[in-house]
PDB file of C-alpha atoms and ligand atoms in Angstrom:
ATOM      1  CA  MET L   1     -27.008  27.438  -4.802  1.00 96.00           C
ATOM      2  CA  PHE L   2     -24.333  27.485  -7.499  1.00 98.00           C
ATOM      3  CA  GLU L   3     -24.302  31.003  -8.908  1.00 98.00           C
ATOM      4  CA  VAL L   4     -23.089  31.597 -12.446  1.00 98.00           C
ATOM      5  CA  LYS L   5     -22.443  35.097 -13.784  1.00 98.00           C
ATOM      6  CA  ILE L   6     -21.680  35.600 -17.457  1.00 98.00           C
ATOM      7  CA  PHE L   7     -20.138  38.768 -18.845  1.00 98.00           C
ATOM      8  CA  THR L   8     -20.870  38.979 -22.553  1.00 98.00           C
ATOM      9  CA  LEU L   9     -21.527  41.248 -25.514  1.00 98.00           C
ATOM     10  CA  TYR L  10     -24.337  38.936 -26.608  1.00 98.00           C
ATOM     11  CA  PRO L  11     -26.756  38.547 -23.674  1.00 98.00           C
ATOM     12  CA  ASN L  12     -29.472  37.246 -26.017  1.00 98.00           C
ATOM     13  CA  LEU L  13     -27.442  34.038 -26.474  1.00 97.00           C
ATOM     14  CA  TYR L  14     -28.452  33.040 -22.902  1.00 97.00           C
ATOM     15  CA  PRO L  15     -29.779  30.888 -21.427  1.00 95.00           C
ATOM     16  CA  GLY L  16     -29.785  29.218 -24.887  1.00 94.00           C
ATOM     17  CA  PRO L  17     -29.007  25.513 -24.599  1.00 94.00           C
ATOM     18  CA  LEU L  18     -28.623  25.844 -20.827  1.00 93.00           C
ATOM     19  CA  ASN L  19     -32.373  26.102 -20.467  1.00 91.00           C
ATOM     20  CA  THR L  20     -33.271  22.588 -21.575  1.00 86.00           C
ATOM     21  CA  GLY L  21     -34.458  19.490 -19.692  1.00 86.00           C
ATOM     22  CA  LEU L  22     -32.130  18.626 -16.875  1.00 89.00           C
ATOM     23  CA  TYR L  23     -30.680  22.099 -16.510  1.00 91.00           C
ATOM     24  CA  LYS L  24     -33.974  23.898 -16.549  1.00 93.00           C
ATOM     25  CA  LYS L  25     -35.261  21.554 -13.853  1.00 94.00           C
ATOM     26  CA  ALA L  26     -32.111  22.104 -11.817  1.00 95.00           C
ATOM     27  CA  GLN L  27     -32.632  25.856 -12.028  1.00 95.00           C
ATOM     28  CA  GLU L  28     -36.222  25.433 -10.887  1.00 95.00           C
ATOM     29  CA  LYS L  29     -34.961  23.311  -7.977  1.00 95.00           C
ATOM     30  CA  LYS L  30     -32.610  26.195  -7.157  1.00 96.00           C
ATOM     31  CA  ILE L  31     -29.514  24.054  -7.589  1.00 97.00           C
ATOM     32  CA  TRP L  32     -27.988  26.732  -9.786  1.00 97.00           C
ATOM     33  CA  ASN L  33     -28.829  30.040 -11.379  1.00 97.00           C
ATOM     34  CA  LEU L  34     -27.573  32.176 -14.200  1.00 97.00           C
ATOM     35  CA  GLU L  35     -27.124  35.930 -14.285  1.00 98.00           C
ATOM     36  CA  VAL L  36     -26.150  37.584 -17.548  1.00 98.00           C
ATOM     37  CA  ILE L  37     -24.329  40.901 -17.625  1.00 98.00           C
ATOM     38  CA  ASP L  38     -24.202  42.885 -20.853  1.00 98.00           C
ATOM     39  CA  ILE L  39     -20.723  44.397 -21.136  1.00 98.00           C
ATOM     40  CA  ARG L  40     -22.046  47.044 -23.503  1.00 98.00           C
ATOM     41  CA  ASP L  41     -24.133  48.541 -20.685  1.00 98.00           C
ATOM     42  CA  TYR L  42     -20.854  49.728 -19.170  1.00 98.00           C
ATOM     43  CA  ALA L  43     -19.627  51.673 -22.213  1.00 98.00           C
ATOM     44  CA  THR L  44     -19.519  55.394 -21.541  1.00 96.00           C
ATOM     45  CA  ASP L  45     -19.720  57.109 -24.929  1.00 95.00           C
ATOM     46  CA  LYS L  46     -22.863  57.713 -26.888  1.00 96.00           C
ATOM     47  CA  HIS L  47     -22.078  55.008 -29.431  1.00 97.00           C
ATOM     48  CA  ARG L  48     -21.636  52.510 -26.578  1.00 97.00           C
ATOM     49  CA  THR L  49     -18.184  51.542 -27.856  1.00 97.00           C
ATOM     50  CA  VAL L  50     -16.675  48.408 -26.321  1.00 98.00           C
ATOM     51  CA  ASP L  51     -13.689  47.751 -28.592  1.00 97.00           C
ATOM     52  CA  ASP L  52     -10.854  49.445 -30.445  1.00 97.00           C
ATOM     53  CA  THR L  53      -7.916  48.702 -32.746  1.00 97.00           C
ATOM     54  CA  PRO L  54      -4.758  47.141 -31.271  1.00 97.00           C
ATOM     55  CA  PHE L  55      -1.752  49.378 -30.616  1.00 97.00           C
ATOM     56  CA  GLY L  56       1.142  48.342 -32.845  1.00 97.00           C
ATOM     57  CA  GLY L  57      -1.206  47.318 -35.637  1.00 96.00           C
ATOM     58  CA  GLY L  58      -2.658  43.986 -36.607  1.00 95.00           C
ATOM     59  CA  SER L  59      -6.034  42.818 -37.705  1.00 93.00           C
ATOM     60  CA  GLY L  60      -9.275  42.963 -35.802  1.00 95.00           C
ATOM     61  CA  MET L  61     -10.483  44.728 -32.700  1.00 97.00           C
ATOM     62  CA  LEU L  62      -9.807  44.285 -28.999  1.00 97.00           C
ATOM     63  CA  LEU L  63     -12.155  44.705 -26.072  1.00 98.00           C
ATOM     64  CA  ARG L  64     -11.277  47.815 -24.084  1.00 98.00           C
ATOM     65  CA  PRO L  65     -10.023  47.173 -20.556  1.00 98.00           C
ATOM     66  CA  ASP L  66     -11.858  50.120 -19.002  1.00 98.00           C
ATOM     67  CA  VAL L  67     -15.301  49.051 -20.211  1.00 98.00           C
ATOM     68  CA  VAL L  68     -14.869  45.381 -19.276  1.00 98.00           C
ATOM     69  CA  ALA L  69     -13.358  46.317 -15.875  1.00 98.00           C
ATOM     70  CA  SER L  70     -16.326  48.506 -15.108  1.00 98.00           C
ATOM     71  CA  ALA L  71     -18.721  45.630 -15.902  1.00 98.00           C
ATOM     72  CA  LEU L  72     -16.734  43.257 -13.680  1.00 98.00           C
ATOM     73  CA  ASP L  73     -16.149  45.685 -10.792  1.00 98.00           C
ATOM     74  CA  LYS L  74     -19.769  46.742 -10.553  1.00 98.00           C
ATOM     75  CA  ASN L  75     -21.070  43.185 -10.424  1.00 98.00           C
ATOM     76  CA  LEU L  76     -18.430  41.369  -8.376  1.00 98.00           C
ATOM     77  CA  ASN L  77     -16.605  41.790  -5.090  1.00 98.00           C
ATOM     78  CA  LYS L  78     -12.958  42.792  -5.117  1.00 96.00           C
ATOM     79  CA  GLY L  79     -10.749  39.742  -5.648  1.00 96.00           C
ATOM     80  CA  ASP L  80     -13.523  37.419  -6.890  1.00 98.00           C
ATOM     81  CA  GLN L  81     -12.184  34.805  -9.269  1.00 98.00           C
ATOM     82  CA  ILE L  82     -13.061  35.313 -12.932  1.00 98.00           C
ATOM     83  CA  ILE L  83     -12.633  32.751 -15.677  1.00 98.00           C
ATOM     84  CA  TYR L  84     -11.752  34.191 -19.055  1.00 98.00           C
ATOM     85  CA  LEU L  85     -12.465  31.656 -21.790  1.00 98.00           C
ATOM     86  CA  SER L  86      -9.615  31.937 -24.229  1.00 97.00           C
ATOM     87  CA  PRO L  87      -7.577  29.743 -26.582  1.00 97.00           C
ATOM     88  CA  LYS L  88      -4.496  30.875 -24.649  1.00 97.00           C
ATOM     89  CA  GLY L  89      -5.755  29.409 -21.386  1.00 97.00           C
ATOM     90  CA  LYS L  90      -4.997  26.132 -19.652  1.00 98.00           C
ATOM     91  CA  LYS L  91      -6.874  23.351 -21.329  1.00 97.00           C
ATOM     92  CA  LEU L  92     -10.019  22.286 -19.498  1.00 98.00           C
ATOM     93  CA  ASP L  93     -10.308  18.665 -18.481  1.00 96.00           C
ATOM     94  CA  GLN L  94     -12.591  16.582 -16.299  1.00 96.00           C
ATOM     95  CA  THR L  95     -10.356  17.010 -13.230  1.00 95.00           C
ATOM     96  CA  THR L  96     -10.544  20.805 -13.489  1.00 97.00           C
ATOM     97  CA  VAL L  97     -14.270  20.704 -14.180  1.00 97.00           C
ATOM     98  CA  LYS L  98     -14.773  18.617 -11.026  1.00 96.00           C
ATOM     99  CA  GLU L  99     -12.867  21.157  -8.956  1.00 97.00           C
ATOM    100  CA  PHE L 100     -15.082  23.940 -10.290  1.00 98.00           C
ATOM    101  CA  SER L 101     -18.196  21.943  -9.429  1.00 97.00           C
ATOM    102  CA  LYS L 102     -17.186  22.054  -5.755  1.00 97.00           C
ATOM    103  CA  LYS L 103     -17.314  25.859  -5.693  1.00 97.00           C
ATOM    104  CA  THR L 104     -20.467  27.903  -5.193  1.00 97.00           C
ATOM    105  CA  LYS L 105     -19.752  30.689  -7.667  1.00 97.00           C
ATOM    106  CA  LEU L 106     -18.530  30.879 -11.221  1.00 98.00           C
ATOM    107  CA  ASN L 107     -17.836  34.156 -13.012  1.00 98.00           C
ATOM    108  CA  ILE L 108     -17.205  33.841 -16.726  1.00 98.00           C
ATOM    109  CA  LEU L 109     -15.918  36.459 -19.101  1.00 98.00           C
ATOM    110  CA  CYS L 110     -16.548  35.873 -22.801  1.00 98.00           C
ATOM    111  CA  GLY L 111     -14.163  37.502 -25.240  1.00 97.00           C
ATOM    112  CA  HIS L 112     -14.893  38.551 -28.778  1.00 94.00           C
ATOM    113  CA  PHE L 113     -13.093  39.895 -31.826  1.00 93.00           C
ATOM    114  CA  GLU L 114      -9.337  39.438 -31.272  1.00 95.00           C
ATOM    115  CA  GLY L 115      -9.660  39.159 -27.500  1.00 96.00           C
ATOM    116  CA  ILE L 116      -9.079  41.545 -24.578  1.00 97.00           C
ATOM    117  CA  ASP L 117      -6.476  44.140 -23.583  1.00 98.00           C
ATOM    118  CA  GLN L 118      -3.743  42.367 -21.590  1.00 98.00           C
ATOM    119  CA  ARG L 119      -3.847  44.869 -18.702  1.00 98.00           C
ATOM    120  CA  LEU L 120      -7.335  43.757 -17.744  1.00 98.00           C
ATOM    121  CA  LEU L 121      -6.131  40.162 -17.461  1.00 97.00           C
ATOM    122  CA  GLU L 122      -3.312  41.301 -15.180  1.00 98.00           C
ATOM    123  CA  THR L 123      -5.248  43.590 -12.868  1.00 98.00           C
ATOM    124  CA  ARG L 124      -8.242  41.423 -12.000  1.00 97.00           C
ATOM    125  CA  ASN L 125      -8.230  37.922 -10.531  1.00 97.00           C
ATOM    126  CA  ILE L 126      -8.582  36.330 -13.956  1.00 98.00           C
ATOM    127  CA  GLN L 127      -7.690  32.789 -14.910  1.00 98.00           C
ATOM    128  CA  GLU L 128      -7.704  31.770 -18.560  1.00 98.00           C
ATOM    129  CA  TYR L 129      -9.145  28.451 -19.643  1.00 98.00           C
ATOM    130  CA  SER L 130      -9.453  27.003 -23.121  1.00 98.00           C
ATOM    131  CA  ILE L 131     -11.949  24.362 -24.222  1.00 98.00           C
ATOM    132  CA  GLY L 132      -9.524  22.970 -26.812  1.00 98.00           C
ATOM    133  CA  ASP L 133      -6.834  23.718 -29.352  1.00 97.00           C
ATOM    134  CA  PHE L 134      -8.959  25.553 -31.880  1.00 98.00           C
ATOM    135  CA  VAL L 135     -10.225  29.125 -32.212  1.00 97.00           C
ATOM    136  CA  LEU L 136     -13.871  30.133 -31.822  1.00 97.00           C
ATOM    137  CA  SER L 137     -15.308  33.513 -32.752  1.00 96.00           C
ATOM    138  CA  GLY L 138     -16.490  34.242 -29.229  1.00 97.00           C
ATOM    139  CA  GLY L 139     -16.458  32.920 -25.687  1.00 98.00           C
ATOM    140  CA  GLU L 140     -20.216  32.280 -25.557  1.00 98.00           C
ATOM    141  CA  THR L 141     -20.223  28.870 -27.218  1.00 97.00           C
ATOM    142  CA  ALA L 142     -17.243  27.918 -25.036  1.00 98.00           C
ATOM    143  CA  SER L 143     -19.221  29.010 -21.974  1.00 98.00           C
ATOM    144  CA  TYR L 144     -22.047  26.590 -22.852  1.00 97.00           C
ATOM    145  CA  VAL L 145     -19.503  23.793 -22.922  1.00 97.00           C
ATOM    146  CA  PHE L 146     -17.845  24.891 -19.700  1.00 98.00           C
ATOM    147  CA  ILE L 147     -21.082  25.401 -17.756  1.00 97.00           C
ATOM    148  CA  ASP L 148     -22.633  22.195 -19.116  1.00 95.00           C
ATOM    149  CA  SER L 149     -19.667  20.149 -17.913  1.00 96.00           C
ATOM    150  CA  ILE L 150     -19.900  21.627 -14.404  1.00 96.00           C
ATOM    151  CA  ILE L 151     -23.639  21.733 -13.782  1.00 95.00           C
ATOM    152  CA  ARG L 152     -24.134  18.034 -14.514  1.00 94.00           C
ATOM    153  CA  LEU L 153     -21.782  17.267 -11.628  1.00 95.00           C
ATOM    154  CA  LEU L 154     -23.737  19.292  -9.056  1.00 96.00           C
ATOM    155  CA  PRO L 155     -25.559  17.065  -6.563  1.00 94.00           C
ATOM    156  CA  GLY L 156     -29.162  16.424  -7.613  1.00 93.00           C
ATOM    157  CA  VAL L 157     -28.764  17.323 -11.292  1.00 92.00           C
ATOM    158  CA  LEU L 158     -28.164  13.892 -12.820  1.00 88.00           C
ATOM    159  CA  GLY L 159     -30.776  11.344 -11.827  1.00 75.00           C
ATOM    160  CA  ASN L 160     -28.302   8.654 -10.972  1.00 65.00           C
ATOM    161  CA  GLU L 161     -25.435   9.878  -8.784  1.00 62.00           C
ATOM    162  CA  ASN L 162     -23.357   6.964  -9.956  1.00 56.00           C
ATOM    163  CA  SER L 163     -23.650   7.749 -13.617  1.00 65.00           C
ATOM    164  CA  SER L 164     -20.944  10.409 -13.417  1.00 65.00           C
ATOM    165  CA  LYS L 165     -18.615   8.053 -11.540  1.00 71.00           C
ATOM    166  CA  GLU L 166     -18.346   5.517 -14.355  1.00 76.00           C
ATOM    167  CA  GLU L 167     -17.734   7.838 -17.228  1.00 84.00           C
ATOM    168  CA  SER L 168     -14.943   8.605 -19.600  1.00 87.00           C
ATOM    169  CA  PHE L 169     -11.886  10.177 -17.937  1.00 90.00           C
ATOM    170  CA  GLU L 170     -12.532   8.564 -14.567  1.00 84.00           C
ATOM    171  CA  ASP L 171      -9.207   6.925 -13.727  1.00 89.00           C
ATOM    172  CA  ASP L 172      -7.895   8.210 -17.072  1.00 94.00           C
ATOM    173  CA  LEU L 173      -9.939   5.693 -19.053  1.00 96.00           C
ATOM    174  CA  LEU L 174     -12.548   6.236 -21.746  1.00 96.00           C
ATOM    175  CA  GLU L 175     -15.949   4.646 -21.317  1.00 95.00           C
ATOM    176  CA  TYR L 176     -16.630   1.059 -22.460  1.00 97.00           C
ATOM    177  CA  PRO L 177     -19.207   0.455 -25.253  1.00 97.00           C
ATOM    178  CA  GLN L 178     -22.854   0.208 -24.185  1.00 97.00           C
ATOM    179  CA  TYR L 179     -25.899  -1.567 -25.648  1.00 98.00           C
ATOM    180  CA  THR L 180     -29.678  -1.373 -25.253  1.00 98.00           C
ATOM    181  CA  LYS L 181     -32.781  -2.846 -26.899  1.00 98.00           C
ATOM    182  CA  PRO L 182     -33.300  -4.326 -29.447  1.00 98.00           C
ATOM    183  CA  GLN L 183     -30.950  -7.130 -28.440  1.00 98.00           C
ATOM    184  CA  ASN L 184     -30.413  -8.025 -32.112  1.00 98.00           C
ATOM    185  CA  TRP L 185     -30.268  -5.165 -34.536  1.00 98.00           C
ATOM    186  CA  GLU L 186     -29.292  -5.065 -38.219  1.00 98.00           C
ATOM    187  CA  GLY L 187     -27.708  -8.494 -37.893  1.00 98.00           C
ATOM    188  CA  LYS L 188     -25.641  -7.501 -34.870  1.00 98.00           C
ATOM    189  CA  GLY L 189     -26.155  -9.058 -31.455  1.00 98.00           C
ATOM    190  CA  THR L 190     -25.184  -7.838 -27.996  1.00 98.00           C
ATOM    191  CA  PRO L 191     -22.013  -9.173 -26.332  1.00 98.00           C
ATOM    192  CA  ASP L 192     -23.028 -12.331 -24.405  1.00 98.00           C
ATOM    193  CA  VAL L 193     -21.319 -11.271 -21.221  1.00 98.00           C
ATOM    194  CA  LEU L 194     -23.735  -8.331 -20.830  1.00 98.00           C
ATOM    195  CA  LEU L 195     -26.675 -10.749 -20.869  1.00 98.00           C
ATOM    196  CA  SER L 196     -25.047 -13.198 -18.452  1.00 98.00           C
ATOM    197  CA  GLY L 197     -26.159 -11.529 -15.247  1.00 97.00           C
ATOM    198  CA  ASP L 198     -22.668 -12.171 -13.844  1.00 98.00           C
ATOM    199  CA  HIS L 199     -21.757  -8.775 -12.411  1.00 98.00           C
ATOM    200  CA  ALA L 200     -18.117  -9.536 -11.723  1.00 98.00           C
ATOM    201  CA  LYS L 201     -17.629 -10.778 -15.279  1.00 98.00           C
ATOM    202  CA  ILE L 202     -19.428  -7.740 -16.688  1.00 98.00           C
ATOM    203  CA  LYS L 203     -17.216  -5.441 -14.651  1.00 97.00           C
ATOM    204  CA  SER L 204     -14.007  -7.011 -15.858  1.00 98.00           C
ATOM    205  CA  TRP L 205     -15.233  -7.094 -19.485  1.00 98.00           C
ATOM    206  CA  ARG L 206     -16.023  -3.380 -19.255  1.00 97.00           C
ATOM    207  CA  LEU L 207     -12.630  -2.593 -17.786  1.00 97.00           C
ATOM    208  CA  SER L 208     -10.812  -4.466 -20.535  1.00 98.00           C
ATOM    209  CA  GLN L 209     -12.931  -2.692 -23.185  1.00 98.00           C
ATOM    210  CA  SER L 210     -12.138   0.667 -21.585  1.00 97.00           C
ATOM    211  CA  GLU L 211      -8.459  -0.171 -21.616  1.00 97.00           C
ATOM    212  CA  ASP L 212      -8.592  -1.210 -25.285  1.00 98.00           C
ATOM    213  CA  ILE L 213     -10.371   1.934 -26.393  1.00 98.00           C
ATOM    214  CA  THR L 214      -8.119   4.202 -24.392  1.00 98.00           C
ATOM    215  CA  ARG L 215      -4.955   2.542 -25.695  1.00 98.00           C
ATOM    216  CA  ARG L 216      -6.163   2.956 -29.279  1.00 98.00           C
ATOM    217  CA  GLN L 217      -7.692   6.419 -29.140  1.00 98.00           C
ATOM    218  CA  ARG L 218      -5.742   8.271 -26.502  1.00 97.00           C
ATOM    219  CA  PRO L 219      -2.108   7.330 -26.011  1.00 97.00           C
ATOM    220  CA  ASP L 220      -1.735  10.327 -23.680  1.00 96.00           C
ATOM    221  CA  LEU L 221      -4.390   9.052 -21.240  1.00 96.00           C
ATOM    222  CA  TRP L 222      -3.168   5.496 -21.620  1.00 98.00           C
ATOM    223  CA  LYS L 223       0.326   6.465 -20.513  1.00 97.00           C
ATOM    224  CA  ARG L 224      -1.032   8.221 -17.428  1.00 95.00           C
ATOM    225  CA  TYR L 225      -3.292   5.288 -16.615  1.00 96.00           C
ATOM    226  CA  LEU L 226      -0.391   2.823 -16.798  1.00 96.00           C
ATOM    227  CA  ASN L 227       1.826   5.039 -14.647  1.00 95.00           C
ATOM    228  CA  LYS L 228      -0.830   5.302 -11.942  1.00 93.00           C
ATOM    229  CA  LYS L 229      -1.529   1.579 -12.120  1.00 90.00           C
ATOM    230  CA  ASN L 230       2.150   0.794 -11.665  1.00 91.00           C
ATOM    231  CA  GLU L 231       2.373   3.164  -8.695  1.00 89.00           C
ATOM    232  CA  LYS L 232      -0.427   1.300  -6.977  1.00 80.00           C
ATOM    233  CA  TYR L 233       1.374  -2.058  -7.055  1.00 77.00           C
TER     234      TYR L 233
HETATM  235  N1  SAH U 301      -6.836  36.326 -31.200  1.00 64.21           N
HETATM  236  C1  SAH U 301      -7.073  35.357 -30.174  1.00 64.21           C
HETATM  237  C2  SAH U 301      -8.380  34.606 -30.476  1.00 64.21           C
HETATM  238  C3  SAH U 301      -9.615  35.387 -30.201  1.00 64.21           C
HETATM  239  S1  SAH U 301     -11.050  34.428 -30.480  1.00 64.21           S
HETATM  240  C4  SAH U 301      -5.902  34.388 -30.140  1.00 64.21           C
HETATM  241  O1  SAH U 301      -5.293  34.150 -31.172  1.00 64.21           O
HETATM  242  O2  SAH U 301      -5.625  33.847 -29.064  1.00 64.21           O
HETATM  243  C5  SAH U 301     -12.302  35.387 -29.773  1.00 64.21           C
HETATM  244  C6  SAH U 301     -12.820  34.929 -28.427  1.00 64.21           C
HETATM  245  O3  SAH U 301     -13.380  33.639 -28.541  1.00 64.21           O
HETATM  246  C7  SAH U 301     -11.769  34.841 -27.333  1.00 64.21           C
HETATM  247  O4  SAH U 301     -11.597  36.072 -26.716  1.00 64.21           O
HETATM  248  C8  SAH U 301     -12.369  33.792 -26.407  1.00 64.21           C
HETATM  249  O5  SAH U 301     -13.235  34.361 -25.438  1.00 64.21           O
HETATM  250  C9  SAH U 301     -13.187  32.921 -27.348  1.00 64.21           C
HETATM  251  N2  SAH U 301     -12.482  31.660 -27.675  1.00 64.21           N
HETATM  252  C10 SAH U 301     -11.943  31.341 -28.856  1.00 64.21           C
HETATM  253  N3  SAH U 301     -11.391  30.112 -28.853  1.00 64.21           N
HETATM  254  C11 SAH U 301     -11.594  29.611 -27.629  1.00 64.21           C
HETATM  255  C12 SAH U 301     -11.250  28.376 -26.992  1.00 64.21           C
HETATM  256  N4  SAH U 301     -10.580  27.428 -27.624  1.00 64.21           N
HETATM  257  N5  SAH U 301     -11.620  28.203 -25.701  1.00 64.21           N
HETATM  258  C13 SAH U 301     -12.286  29.166 -25.034  1.00 64.21           C
HETATM  259  N6  SAH U 301     -12.639  30.360 -25.585  1.00 64.21           N
HETATM  260  C14 SAH U 301     -12.297  30.587 -26.861  1.00 64.21           C
END
């Protein structure tokens, strides 16, 4: 069982989109489960304060390290890895997501306001990951993205085990275009090769399409792909 724990100020945002179709079924099959911890439950004053103004000035509020630490310490074992979703983190990619999918536990801390006191990040086993170069208002929406990308890779979640092997980012290529019925639609047909039944030809057509798309859309991936290809020969 893949156990996900979320530390958040907004527990009512869960399970949210993580409780639909495939993921709901996977929870029922006990492939994964989700536990939500409300950080505010660990505040100690009567107003249940979780944040305060930053020392040195500046706009916004910061999460207090003592309150968040208490939430983490009371729900985790010492040294457990915690992922703090943050724009300052390493950027998530499919390789990282795959590594996470091989673990059995995932502890996620969602920030809010201006973020979290630095000392918390330094005193717990926290790794920061970003879902992209833009700023969200809270870590919760990022956590949907992060969890979604991992759960679909767990064995038994996707119907067809192969479908995750031929996707974008495998071998640093983006996916080739795909077609379904109707064969002719709004004056546009389907590429002949896909109707040919010749599997070798289809495979090489798809590869060349993937290469085209990647070269056009993602020069960064394209460069990596070419380097790896050259190493192989
Ligand atoms: N002041 C911070 C931004 C805080 S945004 C800075 O400039 O770095 C508030 C919270 O939203 C963060 O604590 C984080 O948990 C979440 N968040 C925002 N952007 C994110 C991103 N790109 N990836 C992951 N989490 C993000």
